[in-house]
Coordinates of C-alpha atoms in Angstrom, one line a residue:
X1 CA 10.7 25.7 -3.5
X2 CA 12.6 26.2 -0.2
X3 CA 12.1 24.2 2.9
X4 CA 10.3 27.1 4.5
X5 CA 8.1 27.5 1.5
X6 CA 7.2 23.8 1.6
X7 CA 6.4 24.1 5.3
X8 CA 4.2 27.1 4.8
X9 CA 2.4 25.2 1.9
X10 CA 1.8 22.3 4.2
X11 CA 0.3 24.5 6.9
X12 CA -1.9 26.3 4.4
X13 CA -3.1 23.0 2.9
X14 CA -3.8 21.7 6.4
X15 CA -5.9 24.8 7.1
X16 CA -7.8 24.5 3.8
X17 CA -8.5 20.8 4.5
X18 CA -9.8 21.6 7.9
X19 CA -12.0 24.5 6.7
X20 CA -13.2 23.0 3.4
X21 CA -14.0 19.5 4.4
X22 CA -17.2 18.5 6.0
X23 CA -16.1 19.5 9.4
X24 CA -19.6 19.9 10.8
X25 CA -20.5 16.4 9.8
X26 CA -17.3 15.0 11.2
X27 CA -17.9 16.8 14.5
X28 CA -21.5 15.5 14.6
X29 CA -20.1 11.9 14.3
X30 CA -17.3 12.4 16.8
X31 CA -18.8 9.6 18.9
X32 CA -17.6 7.2 16.3
X33 CA -14.1 6.0 17.4
X34 CA -12.7 6.1 13.9
X35 CA -13.9 9.6 13.3
X36 CA -12.7 10.7 16.7
X37 CA -9.3 9.3 16.0
X38 CA -9.1 11.0 12.6
X39 CA -10.2 14.4 14.1
X40 CA -7.6 14.1 16.9
X41 CA -4.9 13.1 14.5
X42 CA -5.6 16.1 12.2
X43 CA -5.5 18.4 15.3
X44 CA -2.2 16.8 16.5
X45 CA -0.6 17.2 13.1
X46 CA -1.7 20.9 12.9
X47 CA -0.3 21.6 16.3
X48 CA 3.0 19.8 15.4
X49 CA 3.3 21.9 12.3
X50 CA 2.6 25.0 14.2
X51 CA 5.4 24.3 16.7
X52 CA 7.9 24.4 13.8
X53 CA 6.9 28.0 12.9
X54 CA 9.6 30.6 13.8
X55 CA 7.0 32.7 15.7
X56 CA 6.0 29.7 17.9
X57 CA 9.0 27.7 19.0
X58 CA 11.0 30.7 20.6
X59 CA 8.0 31.3 22.9
X60 CA 7.9 27.7 24.0
X61 CA 11.6 27.7 24.6
X62 CA 11.4 30.6 27.0
X63 CA 11.3 28.1 29.8
X64 CA 15.1 27.9 29.6
X65 CA 15.6 24.7 27.5
X66 CA 14.5 23.2 24.2
X67 CA 10.9 22.3 25.2
X68 CA 9.7 22.7 21.7
X69 CA 11.5 19.5 20.6
X70 CA 9.7 17.0 22.9
X71 CA 6.4 18.8 22.3
X72 CA 6.6 18.6 18.6
X73 CA 8.0 15.1 18.4
X74 CA 5.4 13.7 20.8
X75 CA 2.7 15.3 18.7
X76 CA 4.1 13.8 15.5
X77 CA 4.2 10.3 17.1
X78 CA 0.6 10.8 18.5
X79 CA -0.5 11.7 15.0
X80 CA 0.9 8.5 13.5
X81 CA -0.7 6.5 16.3
X82 CA -4.1 8.2 15.9
X83 CA -4.2 7.7 12.1
X84 CA -3.4 4.0 12.6
X85 CA -6.3 3.8 15.1
X86 CA -8.6 5.4 12.5
X87 CA -7.7 2.6 10.0
X88 CA -8.2 0.0 12.7
X89 CA -11.7 1.1 13.7
X90 CA -12.6 1.4 10.0
X91 CA -11.6 -2.2 9.0
X92 CA -11.8 -4.2 12.2
X93 CA -14.6 -5.2 14.5
X94 CA -14.9 -2.7 17.4
X95 CA -13.6 -5.2 20.0
X96 CA -10.6 -6.3 18.0
X97 CA -9.9 -2.7 17.0
X98 CA -9.9 -1.7 20.6
X99 CA -7.5 -4.5 21.6
X100 CA -5.1 -3.6 18.8
X101 CA -5.3 0.1 19.5
X102 CA -4.5 -0.6 23.2
X103 CA -1.5 -2.7 22.2
X104 CA -0.3 0.1 19.9
X105 CA -0.9 2.7 22.7
X106 CA 1.4 0.7 24.9
X107 CA 4.1 0.7 22.3
X108 CA 3.6 4.4 21.8
X109 CA 3.9 5.0 25.6
X110 CA 7.1 3.0 25.8
X111 CA 8.6 4.8 22.8
X112 CA 7.7 8.3 24.0
X113 CA 8.9 7.5 27.5
X114 CA 12.3 6.4 26.2
X115 CA 12.5 9.4 23.9
X116 CA 11.6 11.8 26.7
X117 CA 14.0 10.2 29.2
X118 CA 16.8 10.6 26.6
X119 CA 15.8 14.2 26.1
X120 CA 15.9 14.8 29.8
X121 CA 19.5 13.6 29.9
X122 CA 20.6 16.4 27.5
X123 CA 17.9 19.1 27.3
X124 CA 20.4 21.8 26.4
X125 CA 22.0 19.9 23.5
X126 CA 22.2 22.0 20.4
X127 CA 20.9 18.9 18.5
X128 CA 17.4 19.8 19.8
X129 CA 17.5 23.5 18.9
X130 CA 15.5 25.0 16.0
X131 CA 16.9 27.7 13.9
X132 CA 20.5 28.7 12.8
X133 CA 22.0 27.7 16.2
X134 CA 20.8 24.1 16.0
X135 CA 23.0 21.4 14.8
X136 CA 20.5 20.1 12.2
X137 CA 20.8 23.5 10.4
X138 CA 24.4 24.4 11.2
X139 CA 26.1 20.9 11.2
X140 CA 29.0 19.8 13.3
X141 CA 29.5 17.1 15.9
X142 CA 26.4 15.8 17.8
X143 CA 25.5 14.6 21.2
X144 CA 25.2 10.7 21.4
X145 CA 22.3 10.9 23.9
X146 CA 20.4 13.3 21.5
X147 CA 21.2 10.9 18.6
X148 CA 19.6 8.1 20.5
X149 CA 16.5 10.2 21.1
X150 CA 16.2 11.0 17.4
X151 CA 16.8 7.4 16.4
X152 CA 14.0 6.2 18.8
X153 CA 11.7 8.8 17.2
X154 CA 12.6 7.7 13.6
X155 CA 12.2 4.0 14.3
X156 CA 8.6 4.4 15.6
X157 CA 7.6 6.9 12.9
X158 CA 9.1 4.7 10.1
X159 CA 7.2 1.6 11.4
X160 CA 3.9 3.6 11.6
X161 CA 4.5 5.0 8.0
X162 CA 5.0 1.4 6.7
X163 CA 1.7 0.4 8.3
X164 CA -0.2 3.4 6.9
X165 CA 1.3 3.0 3.4
X166 CA 0.3 -0.6 3.3
X167 CA -3.3 0.2 4.5
X168 CA -3.7 3.2 2.1
X169 CA -2.5 1.0 -0.8
X170 CA -4.9 -1.8 0.0
X171 CA -7.8 0.7 0.3
X172 CA -6.8 2.4 -3.0
X173 CA -6.9 -0.9 -4.9
X174 CA -10.5 -1.4 -3.7
X175 CA -11.5 2.2 -4.7
X176 CA -10.6 2.2 -8.4
X177 CA -14.1 3.0 -9.5
X178 CA -14.1 6.2 -7.3
X179 CA -11.3 8.2 -9.0
X180 CA -11.2 10.9 -6.3
X181 CA -10.9 8.4 -3.5
X182 CA -8.3 6.4 -5.5
X183 CA -6.2 9.6 -6.1
X184 CA -6.5 10.7 -2.5
X185 CA -5.4 7.3 -1.1
X186 CA -2.5 7.1 -3.6
X187 CA -1.4 10.6 -2.5
X188 CA -1.3 9.2 1.0
X189 CA 0.9 6.3 -0.2
X190 CA 3.2 8.8 -1.8
X191 CA 3.3 10.9 1.3
X192 CA 4.4 7.9 3.4
X193 CA 7.1 7.2 0.9
X194 CA 8.5 10.6 1.7
X195 CA 8.0 9.9 5.4
X196 CA 10.0 6.7 5.2
X197 CA 12.8 8.5 3.3
X198 CA 12.8 11.1 6.1
X199 CA 13.0 8.4 8.8
X200 CA 15.7 6.4 6.9
X201 CA 17.9 9.4 6.5
X202 CA 17.4 10.5 10.2
X203 CA 18.3 7.0 11.4
X204 CA 21.4 6.8 9.3
X205 CA 22.5 10.3 10.2
X206 CA 22.1 9.6 14.0
X207 CA 24.0 6.3 13.7
X208 CA 26.9 8.2 12.2
X209 CA 26.8 10.5 15.2
X210 CA 26.8 7.6 17.5
X211 CA 29.8 6.2 15.7
X212 CA 31.6 9.6 16.3
X213 CA 31.4 10.4 12.6
X214 CA 30.5 14.0 11.7
X215 CA 28.4 14.0 8.5
X216 CA 29.7 16.3 5.8
X217 CA 26.1 17.6 5.2
X218 CA 23.5 19.0 7.5
X219 CA 20.4 17.0 8.5
X220 CA 18.2 19.9 7.5
X221 CA 19.5 19.9 4.0
X222 CA 17.7 16.6 3.4
X223 CA 15.1 16.4 6.1
X224 CA 14.1 20.0 5.8
X225 CA 12.1 19.3 2.6
X226 CA 11.2 15.6 3.0
X227 CA 8.8 16.0 5.9
X228 CA 7.1 19.2 4.6
X229 CA 6.6 17.4 1.3
X230 CA 5.1 14.4 3.1
X231 CA 2.8 16.7 5.1
X232 CA 1.7 18.6 1.9
X233 CA 1.0 15.3 0.0
X234 CA -0.9 13.8 3.0
X235 CA -3.0 16.9 3.3
X236 CA -3.8 16.9 -0.4
X237 CA -4.8 13.3 -0.2
X238 CA -7.2 14.0 2.7
X239 CA -8.6 16.9 0.8
X240 CA -9.1 14.8 -2.3
X241 CA -10.9 12.1 -0.3
X242 CA -13.1 14.7 1.5
X243 CA -14.0 16.9 -1.4
X244 CA -13.8 14.4 -4.3
X245 CA -17.4 13.4 -4.3
X246 CA -18.5 17.1 -4.5
X247 CA -16.0 17.8 -7.3
X248 CA -17.1 14.7 -9.2
X249 CA -20.8 15.7 -8.9
X250 CA -20.0 19.2 -10.2
X251 CA -18.0 17.8 -13.1
X252 CA -20.8 15.4 -14.0
X253 CA -23.2 18.4 -14.1
X254 CA -21.1 21.0 -15.9
X255 CA -18.5 18.9 -17.9
X256 CA -20.4 15.9 -19.0
X257 CA -18.5 15.3 -22.3
X258 CA -15.2 15.5 -20.5
X259 CA -16.4 13.1 -17.8
X260 CA -17.5 10.6 -20.4
X261 CA -14.2 10.8 -22.2
X262 CA -12.2 10.4 -18.9
X263 CA -14.5 7.5 -17.9
X264 CA -14.1 5.7 -21.2
X265 CA -10.3 6.2 -21.2
X266 CA -10.1 4.9 -17.7
X267 CA -12.2 1.8 -18.5
X268 CA -10.1 1.1 -21.7
X269 CA -7.0 1.3 -19.6
X270 CA -8.4 -1.1 -16.9
X271 CA -9.4 -3.6 -19.6
X272 CA -5.9 -3.5 -21.1
X273 CA -4.2 -3.9 -17.7
X274 CA -6.3 -6.8 -16.8
X275 CA -5.8 -8.4 -20.2
X276 CA -2.0 -8.1 -19.9
X277 CA -2.0 -9.3 -16.3
X278 CA -3.5 -12.6 -17.4
X279 CA -0.9 -13.2 -20.1
X280 CA 1.5 -15.6 -18.2
X281 CA -1.2 -18.2 -17.4
X282 CA -3.0 -17.8 -20.7
X283 CA 0.3 -18.3 -22.6
X284 CA 1.0 -21.4 -20.7
X285 CA -2.5 -22.8 -21.4
X286 CA -2.1 -21.9 -25.1
X287 CA 1.3 -23.7 -25.3
X288 CA -0.1 -26.9 -24.0
X289 CA -3.7 -26.6 -25.3
X290 CA -3.3 -24.6 -28.6
X291 CA -6.9 -25.4 -29.6
X292 CA -8.3 -23.0 -27.0
X293 CA -6.9 -19.9 -28.6
X294 CA -7.8 -18.0 -31.7
X295 CA -4.5 -16.2 -31.9
X296 CA -1.4 -18.0 -30.4
X297 CA 0.8 -16.0 -27.9
X298 CA 3.7 -14.1 -29.4
X299 CA 5.6 -12.5 -26.5
X300 CA 4.8 -10.5 -23.3
X301 CA 6.1 -7.3 -25.0
X302 CA 4.0 -7.9 -28.1
X303 CA 1.0 -8.4 -25.9
X304 CA 1.7 -5.2 -24.0
X305 CA 2.1 -3.1 -27.2
X306 CA -1.3 -4.2 -28.7
X307 CA -3.7 -1.5 -27.5
X308 CA -6.7 -2.4 -29.6
X309 CA -10.2 -3.4 -28.4
X310 CA -9.4 -3.7 -24.7
X311 CA -12.9 -4.9 -23.6
X312 CA -13.3 -7.5 -26.4
X313 CA -9.8 -8.9 -26.1
X314 CA -10.3 -9.2 -22.3
X315 CA -13.5 -11.1 -22.8
X316 CA -11.9 -13.5 -25.2
X317 CA -8.9 -14.1 -22.9
X318 CA -11.2 -14.9 -20.1
X319 CA -13.2 -17.3 -22.2
X320 CA -10.0 -19.1 -23.4
X321 CA -8.8 -19.4 -19.8
X322 CA -12.2 -20.9 -18.8
X323 CA -12.0 -23.4 -21.7
X324 CA -8.4 -24.3 -20.7
X325 CA -9.4 -24.7 -17.1
X326 CA -12.3 -27.0 -17.9
X327 CA -10.0 -29.2 -20.1
X328 CA -7.3 -29.4 -17.4
X329 CA -9.5 -30.1 -14.4
X330 CA -9.6 -33.9 -15.1
X331 CA -5.8 -33.9 -15.1
X332 CA -5.3 -32.4 -11.6
X333 CA -4.5 -34.9 -8.8
X334 CA -6.6 -34.1 -5.7
X335 CA -3.6 -34.6 -3.5
X336 CA -1.8 -31.7 -5.3
X337 CA -4.7 -29.4 -4.3
X338 CA -4.6 -30.7 -0.7
X339 CA -0.8 -30.2 -0.5
X340 CA -1.1 -26.7 -1.9
X341 CA -3.7 -25.8 0.7
X342 CA -1.6 -27.4 3.5
X343 CA 1.5 -25.4 2.5
X344 CA -0.5 -22.2 2.1
X345 CA -2.0 -22.5 5.6
X346 CA 1.5 -23.3 7.0
X347 CA 2.7 -19.9 5.5
X348 CA -0.2 -18.2 7.3
X349 CA -2.1 -17.2 4.2
X350 CA -5.8 -16.2 4.9
X351 CA -8.5 -18.6 3.9
X352 CA -9.7 -16.4 1.1
X353 CA -6.3 -16.6 -0.6
X354 CA -6.2 -20.3 -0.7
X355 CA -8.6 -21.1 -3.6
X356 CA -6.4 -19.1 -6.0
X357 CA -3.3 -20.8 -4.7
X358 CA -4.7 -24.3 -4.9
X359 CA -6.1 -23.7 -8.4
X360 CA -2.7 -22.3 -9.6
X361 CA -0.9 -25.3 -8.2
X362 CA -3.4 -27.7 -9.7
X363 CA -3.1 -26.1 -13.1
X364 CA 0.7 -26.2 -12.9
X365 CA 0.6 -30.0 -12.2
X366 CA -2.1 -30.6 -14.9
X367 CA -0.1 -28.8 -17.5
X368 CA 3.0 -30.8 -16.7
X369 CA 1.0 -34.1 -16.8
X370 CA -0.5 -33.2 -20.2
X371 CA 3.0 -32.4 -21.6
X372 CA 4.2 -35.8 -20.4
X373 CA 1.2 -37.6 -21.8
X374 CA 0.1 -39.0 -18.5
X375 CA -3.5 -40.2 -18.1
X376 CA -6.1 -38.0 -16.5
X377 CA -7.4 -38.4 -13.0
X378 CA -11.1 -38.3 -11.9
X379 CA -13.2 -37.0 -8.9
X380 CA -11.3 -33.7 -8.9
X381 CA -12.8 -31.1 -6.4
X382 CA -11.4 -28.0 -8.2
X383 CA -14.3 -25.7 -9.2
X384 CA -14.5 -23.3 -12.1
X385 CA -14.1 -19.5 -12.2
X386 CA -17.3 -19.4 -14.3
X387 CA -19.3 -19.1 -11.0
X388 CA -18.2 -15.5 -10.6
X389 CA -21.1 -13.1 -10.5
X390 CA -19.8 -10.5 -12.9
X391 CA -16.9 -9.5 -15.1
X392 CA -15.0 -7.8 -12.2
X393 CA -15.2 -10.9 -10.0
X394 CA -14.1 -13.1 -12.9
X395 CA -11.1 -10.9 -13.7
X396 CA -10.1 -10.7 -10.0
X397 CA -10.3 -14.5 -9.6
X398 CA -8.2 -15.2 -12.7
X399 CA -5.7 -12.5 -11.9
X400 CA -5.2 -14.0 -8.4
X401 CA -4.7 -17.5 -10.0
X402 CA -2.2 -16.0 -12.5
X403 CA -0.3 -14.2 -9.8
X404 CA 0.0 -17.3 -7.7
X405 CA 0.9 -19.4 -10.8
X406 CA 3.7 -17.0 -11.7
X407 CA 5.1 -16.0 -8.4
X408 CA 4.1 -18.2 -5.4
X409 CA 6.8 -20.6 -4.2
X410 CA 4.1 -23.0 -3.1
X411 CA 3.1 -23.7 -6.7
X412 CA 6.7 -24.5 -7.6
X413 CA 7.1 -26.7 -4.5
X414 CA 3.9 -28.7 -5.3
X415 CA 5.0 -29.1 -8.9
X416 CA 8.5 -30.3 -7.8
X417 CA 7.0 -32.7 -5.3
X418 CA 4.6 -34.2 -7.8
X419 CA 7.3 -34.6 -10.4
X420 CA 9.6 -36.2 -7.8
X421 CA 6.9 -38.6 -6.7
X422 CA 6.3 -39.6 -10.3
X423 CA 10.0 -40.2 -10.9
X424 CA 10.2 -42.4 -7.8
X425 CA 7.2 -44.4 -8.9
X426 CA 8.7 -44.9 -12.3
X427 CA 11.9 -46.3 -10.8

């Protein structure tokens, strides 16, 4: 599809999202800061898209210079800011959200001021023009001042896209049980990937202009489809989040067998993923404590290829991890746990992440002690994952421990320090 076609698609989808979503309910809740920010962000995005249309920007530019450029780009930056504010008020306490929103508003004010001042230095530069006369479409040498304005815009938008992609990903991981919300948020993540690609290309392109290098391609040949694609995906994501519950209810009513099949397949896949994610720690437990396992580990690839009985095999792996953890607790020196917590806090890890980190470090040290035949220690404060309320909590806890055991440098550092201290004591 051409760049124009993608742009039209994005505008059409934005219109559909505005009309089809529960607009009346949102307007009724407009006193909520999060909802108000979301509504204003959607309005700013719709206006920014409208400015790009060939029937709109020539009218705006009748003032005698390229007024459409600052109008559109300020609207785009405002959209990015408002969507971030929506997330802030959705996940933070109101007072903290207000403080962070005010700080981000100050950043936005500085960025837009710099961008507008740079535009004012060269308002007639062809870099800012829309259409075949513009340098983005026609190519050729660029104006360094205009290049700085574009670079300022791309830096802020890229930073905002990174924040939004991170937040959308975090929310999507917590929404796996609501497939429509999960899909909508993952579409948002994909949209911001396209936005980041757009910003990276724009920044690199403008740096070439500043270095007096004329690129061999036009900016529009790359950016002309990246941003419309990002807008289309973002709008699809918003529509999926807004209409997903209604669609899910209709499917449950009219397509019950299909829904049951999809639900069973999704559950089977979740069990297999969780089972495989626990493999590194389970395999290490089994190597040192072979009595805890019914089937010894073969390889990570063999574990991945085995697609049978996802739920049953996950239960068994959790039971074997629990058994291994109980056997190892008496071999964990309390000072190893304290050291792991100290290093984790020094790295700025949140308190809720520390139990998994300290448990992983403790298991790593205990496994090494068992391999070396060292005597156990007593009065160990490490608790058991068996206190989790349900299967999901138990899986989440052991997955966090396995992830830290496999990847976190704190675990390796605690293990190295413990080994070094033992060697010194032996000498």
